[in-house]
Amino acid sequence: MNRYTGYIGTALSIAVLVFAVSVLFGTFLDRPVLVSYVLSNSMEPTLSEGDIIFINPFVFNPGKNDVIIFKSGKDYVVHRIVAETQSGFITKGDNNIATDQLNGKPNVKKEDIAGKIMIIGSWAVAIPHAGEYLKTLSTVIGRNKIGIIAILLILGLYLSTESEERKAKKRIRGRTALRLSFSFIYFLFSISILVIIALSMVMVTEERSIEYATTSGAGKIENWYFPDEVFQKELNIHNYGKYPYIYKLEISSPRLSIEESTPFTLRSGEEKIIAATVHAPVETQLNTERIKIWKYLPLLHADAFEMLFSINPFLPVLVIDMELALILVIVYFMIGGQNEESIRLQTRSLSLDRIKRELYTKLGGII
């Protein structure tokens, strides 16, 4: 019985950690990861305002009747796909009369979809009316990112090593002691920071498309143009994130050109309108021109960034992580991490405050 109780406790602990880490990553990436919450009653009776929902991010072919979470402006919306067109998906809330597109919203592109809501039969997997707590948790994490990462790492280490310590039956004054090498803790802490920063650049890459038709009936319908006609479209690029980013546009179509070929920086909340010039083909057909929008943290010199990007768009991410890794190594030696001190915690008296005090002492007050 005790063994099964231990299994249940471990499973619950892992579930709580996965939940917390999902919220943490979502806060860093400014997009929902695995879990989110409903903002309105537009999806009743399937989902209600404040419900916590669970997301399957691996949706490669969304289709009709799927309930998805997608980016609309600066928010993420949970609605159902009711139709698919060449220019994207038509979406609608179950409780709404009209589709989102009839209310002036653009068709939803695949790149705007963060995932599919988990549904079993006709039942959406959700925690009713608990979204306010998740919203509060996201706010707290957003304000205390570094400290919370460290605390999660220590808790994860404690949960993963506790059973091994029990098996070894190491007793110090009648109590089991958990010994954690400071170097090991700092290594895991640094790796977590580097992974999160890399993901914050890679996962926010966007792809925009310009869709139009070349036909002799140009002008009768929007986005219909004559063969071989040259026209312009505007791209509105907005930084909805909490940090400044360097933006670089990558064009794969020979029929498309832009006036902004050099990288540019947008601070949080800023936007920029880019004029794209399209030279339509001579054939009568439907056409799609694609532009990829890369985003990077502004930690590289402009010339170095241009050179690295010209080799491979992922190379600036690698170099930025290498820069940050070097800074973390310097900090490690500055705080005396090479002395190989260990944090010893009595598991019977283990508490969050105790962990924080030990970390604060070892790290010299940087957390």
mmCIF file of C-alpha atoms in Angstrom:
data_model
loop_
_atom_site.group_PDB
_atom_site.id
_atom_site.type_symbol
_atom_site.label_atom_id
_atom_site.label_comp_id
_atom_site.label_asym_id
_atom_site.label_seq_id
_atom_site.Cartn_x
_atom_site.Cartn_y
_atom_site.Cartn_z
ATOM 1 C CA MET A 1 0.000 0.000 0.000
ATOM 2 C CA ASN A 2 2.807 2.379 0.929
ATOM 3 C CA ARG A 3 4.525 1.578 -2.356
ATOM 4 C CA TYR A 4 1.433 2.528 -4.378
ATOM 5 C CA THR A 5 1.003 5.663 -2.283
ATOM 6 C CA GLY A 6 4.588 6.585 -3.132
ATOM 7 C CA TYR A 7 3.939 6.037 -6.835
ATOM 8 C CA ILE A 8 0.851 8.244 -6.690
ATOM 9 C CA GLY A 9 2.756 10.944 -4.825
ATOM 10 C CA THR A 10 5.609 10.840 -7.344
ATOM 11 C CA ALA A 11 3.170 11.013 -10.275
ATOM 12 C CA LEU A 12 1.394 14.005 -8.726
ATOM 13 C CA SER A 13 4.721 15.722 -8.054
ATOM 14 C CA ILE A 14 5.813 15.211 -11.664
ATOM 15 C CA ALA A 15 2.446 16.500 -12.924
ATOM 16 C CA VAL A 16 2.770 19.642 -10.783
ATOM 17 C CA LEU A 17 6.322 20.223 -12.034
ATOM 18 C CA VAL A 18 5.301 19.753 -15.685
ATOM 19 C CA PHE A 19 2.407 22.167 -15.149
ATOM 20 C CA ALA A 20 4.652 24.787 -13.527
ATOM 21 C CA VAL A 21 7.396 24.436 -16.151
ATOM 22 C CA SER A 22 4.782 24.761 -18.933
ATOM 23 C CA VAL A 23 3.577 28.028 -17.432
ATOM 24 C CA LEU A 24 7.195 29.164 -17.033
ATOM 25 C CA PHE A 25 8.074 28.428 -20.671
ATOM 26 C CA GLY A 26 4.833 30.022 -21.840
ATOM 27 C CA THR A 27 5.689 33.199 -19.931
ATOM 28 C CA PHE A 28 9.169 33.361 -21.475
ATOM 29 C CA LEU A 29 7.938 32.617 -24.997
ATOM 30 C CA ASP A 30 4.813 34.828 -24.811
ATOM 31 C CA ARG A 31 2.674 31.937 -26.075
ATOM 32 C CA PRO A 32 0.738 29.114 -24.395
ATOM 33 C CA VAL A 33 2.681 25.883 -23.868
ATOM 34 C CA LEU A 34 0.672 22.764 -22.898
ATOM 35 C CA VAL A 35 -1.732 24.729 -20.663
ATOM 36 C CA SER A 36 -3.723 27.959 -20.951
ATOM 37 C CA TYR A 37 -7.061 29.428 -19.882
ATOM 38 C CA VAL A 38 -10.215 30.644 -21.640
ATOM 39 C CA LEU A 39 -10.761 34.412 -21.801
ATOM 40 C CA SER A 40 -14.510 34.552 -22.572
ATOM 41 C CA ASN A 41 -17.747 32.571 -22.813
ATOM 42 C CA SER A 42 -17.658 32.434 -26.628
ATOM 43 C CA MET A 43 -17.073 28.649 -26.553
ATOM 44 C CA GLU A 44 -19.954 27.708 -24.237
ATOM 45 C CA PRO A 45 -21.163 25.079 -23.559
ATOM 46 C CA THR A 46 -17.903 23.350 -24.565
ATOM 47 C CA LEU A 47 -15.711 25.713 -22.542
ATOM 48 C CA SER A 48 -16.467 28.580 -20.175
ATOM 49 C CA GLU A 49 -14.602 31.713 -19.209
ATOM 50 C CA GLY A 50 -11.814 30.932 -16.759
ATOM 51 C CA ASP A 51 -11.467 27.231 -17.605
ATOM 52 C CA ILE A 52 -7.925 25.876 -17.654
ATOM 53 C CA ILE A 53 -7.367 23.959 -20.890
ATOM 54 C CA PHE A 54 -4.717 21.478 -22.012
ATOM 55 C CA ILE A 55 -3.028 21.892 -25.377
ATOM 56 C CA ASN A 56 -1.577 19.438 -27.853
ATOM 57 C CA PRO A 57 1.132 21.518 -29.596
ATOM 58 C CA PHE A 58 1.906 18.825 -32.193
ATOM 59 C CA VAL A 59 -0.875 19.650 -34.640
ATOM 60 C CA PHE A 60 0.418 19.382 -38.187
ATOM 61 C CA ASN A 61 -2.889 19.083 -40.066
ATOM 62 C CA PRO A 62 -5.698 20.892 -38.222
ATOM 63 C CA GLY A 63 -9.120 20.433 -39.785
ATOM 64 C CA LYS A 64 -12.811 21.181 -39.553
ATOM 65 C CA ASN A 65 -14.375 20.839 -36.059
ATOM 66 C CA ASP A 66 -10.995 20.989 -34.295
ATOM 67 C CA VAL A 67 -10.927 23.385 -31.333
ATOM 68 C CA ILE A 68 -7.670 25.307 -31.587
ATOM 69 C CA ILE A 69 -5.852 28.066 -29.746
ATOM 70 C CA PHE A 70 -4.416 30.659 -32.117
ATOM 71 C CA LYS A 71 -2.870 34.104 -32.075
ATOM 72 C CA SER A 72 -5.236 36.962 -32.888
ATOM 73 C CA GLY A 73 -3.584 40.348 -32.474
ATOM 74 C CA LYS A 74 -1.786 40.314 -29.136
ATOM 75 C CA ASP A 75 -4.062 37.682 -27.565
ATOM 76 C CA TYR A 76 -4.572 33.953 -27.995
ATOM 77 C CA VAL A 77 -8.130 32.854 -28.804
ATOM 78 C CA VAL A 78 -9.787 29.448 -28.342
ATOM 79 C CA HIS A 79 -12.324 28.800 -31.128
ATOM 80 C CA ARG A 80 -13.449 25.989 -33.422
ATOM 81 C CA ILE A 81 -12.463 25.558 -37.083
ATOM 82 C CA VAL A 82 -15.640 25.576 -39.174
ATOM 83 C CA ALA A 83 -14.098 25.701 -42.663
ATOM 84 C CA GLU A 84 -10.806 25.792 -44.511
ATOM 85 C CA THR A 85 -9.986 28.040 -47.468
ATOM 86 C CA GLN A 86 -6.910 28.652 -49.572
ATOM 87 C CA SER A 87 -6.116 31.714 -47.466
ATOM 88 C CA GLY A 88 -6.486 29.992 -44.087
ATOM 89 C CA PHE A 89 -9.018 28.646 -41.599
ATOM 90 C CA ILE A 90 -12.461 30.067 -40.778
ATOM 91 C CA THR A 91 -13.075 29.997 -37.016
ATOM 92 C CA LYS A 92 -16.070 30.530 -34.765
ATOM 93 C CA GLY A 93 -16.953 30.336 -31.106
ATOM 94 C CA ASP A 94 -19.618 27.707 -30.355
ATOM 95 C CA ASN A 95 -21.651 30.397 -28.590
ATOM 96 C CA ASN A 96 -21.246 33.000 -31.353
ATOM 97 C CA ILE A 97 -23.678 33.604 -34.210
ATOM 98 C CA ALA A 98 -21.112 34.738 -36.785
ATOM 99 C CA THR A 99 -17.621 33.547 -37.636
ATOM 100 C CA ASP A 100 -14.590 35.534 -36.530
ATOM 101 C CA GLN A 101 -13.907 36.465 -40.144
ATOM 102 C CA LEU A 102 -17.369 38.020 -40.603
ATOM 103 C CA ASN A 103 -16.484 40.178 -37.601
ATOM 104 C CA GLY A 104 -13.428 41.527 -39.400
ATOM 105 C CA LYS A 105 -10.736 39.080 -38.266
ATOM 106 C CA PRO A 106 -8.319 37.655 -40.869
ATOM 107 C CA ASN A 107 -8.268 33.974 -41.752
ATOM 108 C CA VAL A 108 -6.191 31.929 -39.335
ATOM 109 C CA LYS A 109 -2.868 30.715 -40.766
ATOM 110 C CA LYS A 110 -1.212 27.472 -39.687
ATOM 111 C CA GLU A 111 1.718 29.409 -38.262
ATOM 112 C CA ASP A 112 -0.679 31.303 -35.952
ATOM 113 C CA ILE A 113 -1.942 28.083 -34.319
ATOM 114 C CA ALA A 114 -0.325 27.269 -30.956
ATOM 115 C CA GLY A 115 -2.062 23.899 -30.657
ATOM 116 C CA LYS A 116 -5.238 21.875 -30.494
ATOM 117 C CA ILE A 117 -7.364 21.671 -27.358
ATOM 118 C CA MET A 118 -7.480 18.161 -25.895
ATOM 119 C CA ILE A 119 -10.979 16.728 -26.334
ATOM 120 C CA ILE A 120 -12.180 13.200 -25.487
ATOM 121 C CA GLY A 121 -15.334 12.444 -27.445
ATOM 122 C CA SER A 122 -17.368 15.605 -26.991
ATOM 123 C CA TRP A 123 -15.809 16.472 -23.624
ATOM 124 C CA ALA A 124 -13.043 19.077 -23.497
ATOM 125 C CA VAL A 125 -10.357 18.219 -20.947
ATOM 126 C CA ALA A 126 -10.421 21.252 -18.660
ATOM 127 C CA ILE A 127 -10.299 22.425 -15.045
ATOM 128 C CA PRO A 128 -13.429 24.575 -14.594
ATOM 129 C CA HIS A 129 -13.032 28.192 -13.475
ATOM 130 C CA ALA A 130 -9.399 27.821 -12.331
ATOM 131 C CA GLY A 131 -7.962 30.175 -14.940
ATOM 132 C CA GLU A 132 -7.698 33.110 -12.552
ATOM 133 C CA TYR A 133 -5.143 31.164 -10.518
ATOM 134 C CA LEU A 134 -3.160 30.366 -13.677
ATOM 135 C CA LYS A 135 -3.260 34.033 -14.680
ATOM 136 C CA THR A 136 -1.921 35.015 -11.248
ATOM 137 C CA LEU A 137 0.769 32.327 -11.456
ATOM 138 C CA SER A 138 1.847 33.580 -14.903
ATOM 139 C CA THR A 139 2.111 37.125 -13.542
ATOM 140 C CA VAL A 140 4.224 36.000 -10.573
ATOM 141 C CA ILE A 141 6.525 33.956 -12.830
ATOM 142 C CA GLY A 142 6.879 36.883 -15.216
ATOM 143 C CA ARG A 143 8.165 39.063 -12.384
ATOM 144 C CA ASN A 144 10.472 36.474 -10.762
ATOM 145 C CA LYS A 145 11.740 34.313 -13.637
ATOM 146 C CA ILE A 146 15.327 33.658 -12.525
ATOM 147 C CA GLY A 147 14.544 32.870 -8.900
ATOM 148 C CA ILE A 148 11.699 30.538 -9.850
ATOM 149 C CA ILE A 149 13.907 28.619 -12.316
ATOM 150 C CA ALA A 150 16.419 27.987 -9.538
ATOM 151 C CA ILE A 151 13.724 26.856 -7.094
ATOM 152 C CA LEU A 152 12.190 24.466 -9.656
ATOM 153 C CA LEU A 153 15.593 22.926 -10.355
ATOM 154 C CA ILE A 154 16.227 22.297 -6.672
ATOM 155 C CA LEU A 155 12.768 20.813 -6.164
ATOM 156 C CA GLY A 156 13.260 18.563 -9.183
ATOM 157 C CA LEU A 157 16.614 17.387 -7.849
ATOM 158 C CA TYR A 158 15.089 16.688 -4.458
ATOM 159 C CA LEU A 159 12.240 14.625 -5.916
ATOM 160 C CA SER A 160 14.557 12.644 -8.195
ATOM 161 C CA THR A 161 17.205 11.858 -5.565
ATOM 162 C CA GLU A 162 15.089 11.295 -2.462
ATOM 163 C CA SER A 163 14.343 7.622 -3.158
ATOM 164 C CA GLU A 164 18.010 6.862 -3.933
ATOM 165 C CA GLU A 165 19.036 8.438 -0.687
ATOM 166 C CA ARG A 166 16.536 6.274 1.161
ATOM 167 C CA LYS A 167 17.827 3.136 -0.511
ATOM 168 C CA ALA A 168 21.403 3.982 0.455
ATOM 169 C CA LYS A 169 20.186 4.545 4.049
ATOM 170 C CA LYS A 170 22.716 7.245 4.699
ATOM 171 C CA ARG A 171 21.996 8.663 8.100
ATOM 172 C CA ILE A 172 23.452 11.788 9.564
ATOM 173 C CA ARG A 173 22.474 12.164 13.224
ATOM 174 C CA GLY A 174 19.456 10.007 12.628
ATOM 175 C CA ARG A 175 18.249 12.002 9.613
ATOM 176 C CA THR A 176 18.601 11.462 5.874
ATOM 177 C CA ALA A 177 20.712 14.200 4.291
ATOM 178 C CA LEU A 178 20.403 15.405 0.732
ATOM 179 C CA ARG A 179 23.765 16.606 -0.580
ATOM 180 C CA LEU A 180 23.767 18.692 -3.737
ATOM 181 C CA SER A 181 26.993 19.795 -5.406
ATOM 182 C CA PHE A 182 26.909 23.530 -6.035
ATOM 183 C CA SER A 183 28.690 23.019 -9.367
ATOM 184 C CA PHE A 184 26.011 20.545 -10.464
ATOM 185 C CA ILE A 185 23.203 22.888 -9.424
ATOM 186 C CA TYR A 186 24.824 25.833 -11.204
ATOM 187 C CA PHE A 187 25.363 23.716 -14.323
ATOM 188 C CA LEU A 188 21.671 22.727 -14.488
ATOM 189 C CA PHE A 189 20.646 26.297 -13.752
ATOM 190 C CA SER A 190 22.851 27.600 -16.601
ATOM 191 C CA ILE A 191 21.658 24.978 -19.089
ATOM 192 C CA SER A 192 18.031 25.864 -18.292
ATOM 193 C CA ILE A 193 18.709 29.558 -18.890
ATOM 194 C CA LEU A 194 20.458 28.879 -22.212
ATOM 195 C CA VAL A 195 17.723 26.523 -23.448
ATOM 196 C CA ILE A 196 14.947 28.968 -22.556
ATOM 197 C CA ILE A 197 16.742 31.859 -24.264
ATOM 198 C CA ALA A 198 17.361 29.785 -27.410
ATOM 199 C CA LEU A 199 13.711 28.705 -27.514
ATOM 200 C CA SER A 200 12.577 32.305 -26.995
ATOM 201 C CA MET A 201 14.210 33.113 -30.343
ATOM 202 C CA VAL A 202 13.561 29.934 -32.346
ATOM 203 C CA MET A 203 9.905 29.352 -31.394
ATOM 204 C CA VAL A 204 8.780 32.922 -32.123
ATOM 205 C CA THR A 205 9.814 32.779 -35.784
ATOM 206 C CA GLU A 206 6.849 33.743 -37.993
ATOM 207 C CA GLU A 207 5.942 33.098 -41.605
ATOM 208 C CA ARG A 208 3.736 35.561 -43.468
ATOM 209 C CA SER A 209 2.147 34.869 -46.835
ATOM 210 C CA ILE A 210 0.817 37.113 -49.602
ATOM 211 C CA GLU A 211 -1.896 35.256 -51.513
ATOM 212 C CA TYR A 212 -3.335 36.549 -54.786
ATOM 213 C CA ALA A 213 -4.620 35.480 -58.184
ATOM 214 C CA THR A 214 -3.436 36.494 -61.643
ATOM 215 C CA THR A 215 -6.393 36.731 -64.019
ATOM 216 C CA SER A 216 -7.820 38.799 -66.861
ATOM 217 C CA GLY A 217 -10.646 39.781 -64.499
ATOM 218 C CA ALA A 218 -8.315 41.781 -62.270
ATOM 219 C CA GLY A 219 -9.926 44.394 -60.041
ATOM 220 C CA LYS A 220 -13.316 42.700 -59.765
ATOM 221 C CA ILE A 221 -12.364 40.932 -56.546
ATOM 222 C CA GLU A 222 -9.821 41.886 -53.911
ATOM 223 C CA ASN A 223 -6.360 40.368 -54.471
ATOM 224 C CA TRP A 224 -7.006 39.715 -58.170
ATOM 225 C CA TYR A 225 -4.282 41.188 -60.409
ATOM 226 C CA PHE A 226 -3.362 41.156 -64.096
ATOM 227 C CA PRO A 227 -0.601 38.797 -65.238
ATOM 228 C CA ASP A 228 2.842 40.457 -65.076
ATOM 229 C CA GLU A 229 1.419 43.302 -62.946
ATOM 230 C CA VAL A 230 3.566 44.886 -60.222
ATOM 231 C CA PHE A 231 1.783 45.789 -56.981
ATOM 232 C CA GLN A 232 2.568 46.484 -53.336
ATOM 233 C CA LYS A 233 1.365 44.983 -50.069
ATOM 234 C CA GLU A 234 1.995 46.206 -46.537
ATOM 235 C CA LEU A 235 3.313 43.945 -43.788
ATOM 236 C CA ASN A 236 2.623 45.108 -40.243
ATOM 237 C CA ILE A 237 5.223 43.739 -37.832
ATOM 238 C CA HIS A 238 4.415 44.228 -34.147
ATOM 239 C CA ASN A 239 6.466 43.220 -31.127
ATOM 240 C CA TYR A 240 3.904 41.857 -28.666
ATOM 241 C CA GLY A 241 6.650 40.429 -26.458
ATOM 242 C CA LYS A 242 8.096 41.805 -23.257
ATOM 243 C CA TYR A 243 11.629 42.211 -24.624
ATOM 244 C CA PRO A 244 13.242 44.052 -27.557
ATOM 245 C CA TYR A 245 14.017 41.905 -30.595
ATOM 246 C CA ILE A 246 16.122 42.254 -33.732
ATOM 247 C CA TYR A 247 14.001 41.383 -36.778
ATOM 248 C CA LYS A 248 15.337 39.988 -40.029
ATOM 249 C CA LEU A 249 13.132 39.181 -43.026
ATOM 250 C CA GLU A 250 13.944 36.205 -45.243
ATOM 251 C CA ILE A 251 12.388 35.974 -48.715
ATOM 252 C CA SER A 252 12.365 32.753 -50.699
ATOM 253 C CA SER A 253 10.321 33.942 -53.701
ATOM 254 C CA PRO A 254 12.074 35.607 -56.683
ATOM 255 C CA ARG A 255 8.845 37.528 -57.431
ATOM 256 C CA LEU A 256 8.933 39.334 -54.082
ATOM 257 C CA SER A 257 11.120 42.187 -52.834
ATOM 258 C CA ILE A 258 11.047 44.449 -49.770
ATOM 259 C CA GLU A 259 12.416 47.887 -49.013
ATOM 260 C CA GLU A 260 13.727 46.773 -45.608
ATOM 261 C CA SER A 261 16.596 44.380 -46.312
ATOM 262 C CA THR A 262 18.660 45.167 -43.188
ATOM 263 C CA PRO A 263 17.820 44.018 -39.645
ATOM 264 C CA PHE A 264 15.794 46.380 -37.468
ATOM 265 C CA THR A 265 14.998 46.487 -33.758
ATOM 266 C CA LEU A 266 11.556 46.783 -32.169
ATOM 267 C CA ARG A 267 11.107 47.383 -28.466
ATOM 268 C CA SER A 268 8.165 45.924 -26.576
ATOM 269 C CA GLY A 269 4.911 47.303 -28.019
ATOM 270 C CA GLU A 270 6.529 48.911 -31.086
ATOM 271 C CA GLU A 271 5.512 48.146 -34.670
ATOM 272 C CA LYS A 272 6.864 48.704 -38.157
ATOM 273 C CA ILE A 273 5.147 48.671 -41.556
ATOM 274 C CA ILE A 274 7.154 47.086 -44.360
ATOM 275 C CA ALA A 275 6.277 47.650 -48.029
ATOM 276 C CA ALA A 276 6.549 44.453 -50.067
ATOM 277 C CA THR A 277 6.631 44.673 -53.880
ATOM 278 C CA VAL A 278 5.228 41.734 -55.845
ATOM 279 C CA HIS A 279 5.891 41.103 -59.535
ATOM 280 C CA ALA A 280 3.015 38.835 -60.574
ATOM 281 C CA PRO A 281 3.751 35.925 -62.927
ATOM 282 C CA VAL A 282 2.551 35.937 -66.526
ATOM 283 C CA GLU A 283 0.531 32.752 -65.980
ATOM 284 C CA THR A 284 -3.119 32.840 -64.917
ATOM 285 C CA GLN A 285 -3.122 31.071 -61.564
ATOM 286 C CA LEU A 286 -3.342 31.298 -57.776
ATOM 287 C CA ASN A 287 -0.098 32.459 -56.162
ATOM 288 C CA THR A 288 1.456 32.552 -52.705
ATOM 289 C CA GLU A 289 4.589 34.505 -51.791
ATOM 290 C CA ARG A 290 6.125 33.762 -48.385
ATOM 291 C CA ILE A 291 8.211 35.866 -46.027
ATOM 292 C CA LYS A 292 9.848 34.402 -42.927
ATOM 293 C CA ILE A 293 10.306 36.767 -39.981
ATOM 294 C CA TRP A 294 13.234 35.846 -37.724
ATOM 295 C CA LYS A 295 13.525 37.354 -34.243
ATOM 296 C CA TYR A 296 16.649 37.524 -32.078
ATOM 297 C CA LEU A 297 17.644 39.073 -28.775
ATOM 298 C CA PRO A 298 19.775 42.192 -29.487
ATOM 299 C CA LEU A 299 23.059 40.792 -28.160
ATOM 300 C CA LEU A 300 25.188 40.859 -31.326
ATOM 301 C CA HIS A 301 26.880 43.653 -33.259
ATOM 302 C CA ALA A 302 24.985 44.448 -36.474
ATOM 303 C CA ASP A 303 27.865 43.439 -38.799
ATOM 304 C CA ALA A 304 28.469 40.176 -36.939
ATOM 305 C CA PHE A 305 24.755 39.425 -36.982
ATOM 306 C CA GLU A 306 24.511 39.987 -40.757
ATOM 307 C CA MET A 307 27.504 37.734 -41.419
ATOM 308 C CA LEU A 308 26.192 34.908 -39.204
ATOM 309 C CA PHE A 309 22.666 35.133 -40.614
ATOM 310 C CA SER A 310 23.987 34.946 -44.184
ATOM 311 C CA ILE A 311 25.582 31.585 -43.323
ATOM 312 C CA ASN A 312 22.602 30.118 -41.463
ATOM 313 C CA PRO A 313 19.630 31.764 -39.674
ATOM 314 C CA PHE A 314 20.201 29.556 -36.610
ATOM 315 C CA LEU A 315 23.856 30.550 -36.249
ATOM 316 C CA PRO A 316 23.109 33.861 -34.433
ATOM 317 C CA VAL A 317 21.126 31.857 -31.849
ATOM 318 C CA LEU A 318 24.134 29.604 -31.244
ATOM 319 C CA VAL A 319 26.558 32.524 -30.912
ATOM 320 C CA ILE A 320 24.228 34.425 -28.559
ATOM 321 C CA ASP A 321 23.984 31.328 -26.359
ATOM 322 C CA MET A 322 27.790 31.002 -26.425
ATOM 323 C CA GLU A 323 28.116 34.627 -25.277
ATOM 324 C CA LEU A 324 25.712 34.032 -22.415
ATOM 325 C CA ALA A 325 27.465 30.758 -21.516
ATOM 326 C CA LEU A 326 30.757 32.656 -21.235
ATOM 327 C CA ILE A 327 29.109 35.210 -18.928
ATOM 328 C CA LEU A 328 27.719 32.402 -16.758
ATOM 329 C CA VAL A 329 31.186 30.803 -16.534
ATOM 330 C CA ILE A 330 32.699 34.134 -15.448
ATOM 331 C CA VAL A 331 29.970 34.558 -12.816
ATOM 332 C CA TYR A 332 30.650 30.993 -11.606
ATOM 333 C CA PHE A 333 34.301 31.789 -10.871
ATOM 334 C CA MET A 334 33.507 35.241 -9.461
ATOM 335 C CA ILE A 335 31.250 33.719 -6.788
ATOM 336 C CA GLY A 336 33.760 30.982 -5.963
ATOM 337 C CA GLY A 337 31.894 28.073 -7.495
ATOM 338 C CA GLN A 338 35.165 26.260 -8.241
ATOM 339 C CA ASN A 339 35.562 25.533 -4.526
ATOM 340 C CA GLU A 340 33.116 22.631 -5.014
ATOM 341 C CA GLU A 341 30.959 23.455 -2.024
ATOM 342 C CA SER A 342 27.872 21.353 -1.444
ATOM 343 C CA ILE A 343 24.442 22.208 -0.134
ATOM 344 C CA ARG A 344 23.403 19.772 2.596
ATOM 345 C CA LEU A 345 19.718 19.646 3.469
ATOM 346 C CA GLN A 346 18.044 17.474 6.089
ATOM 347 C CA THR A 347 15.113 15.976 4.201
ATOM 348 C CA ARG A 348 12.891 15.804 7.273
ATOM 349 C CA SER A 349 13.195 19.532 7.748
ATOM 350 C CA LEU A 350 13.279 20.423 4.063
ATOM 351 C CA SER A 351 11.252 23.508 3.195
ATOM 352 C CA LEU A 352 11.083 26.049 0.401
ATOM 353 C CA ASP A 353 12.401 28.775 2.714
ATOM 354 C CA ARG A 354 15.319 26.548 3.692
ATOM 355 C CA ILE A 355 16.221 25.899 0.058
ATOM 356 C CA LYS A 356 16.055 29.602 -0.727
ATOM 357 C CA ARG A 357 18.300 30.454 2.262
ATOM 358 C CA GLU A 358 20.885 27.862 1.241
ATOM 359 C CA LEU A 359 20.905 29.068 -2.361
ATOM 360 C CA TYR A 360 21.134 32.694 -1.302
ATOM 361 C CA THR A 361 24.166 31.898 0.867
ATOM 362 C CA LYS A 362 25.962 29.890 -1.829
ATOM 363 C CA LEU A 363 25.244 32.279 -4.687
ATOM 364 C CA GLY A 364 26.276 35.339 -2.734
ATOM 365 C CA GLY A 365 22.843 36.949 -2.949
ATOM 366 C CA ILE A 366 22.489 37.037 -6.760
ATOM 367 C CA ILE A 367 19.094 35.270 -6.603
#
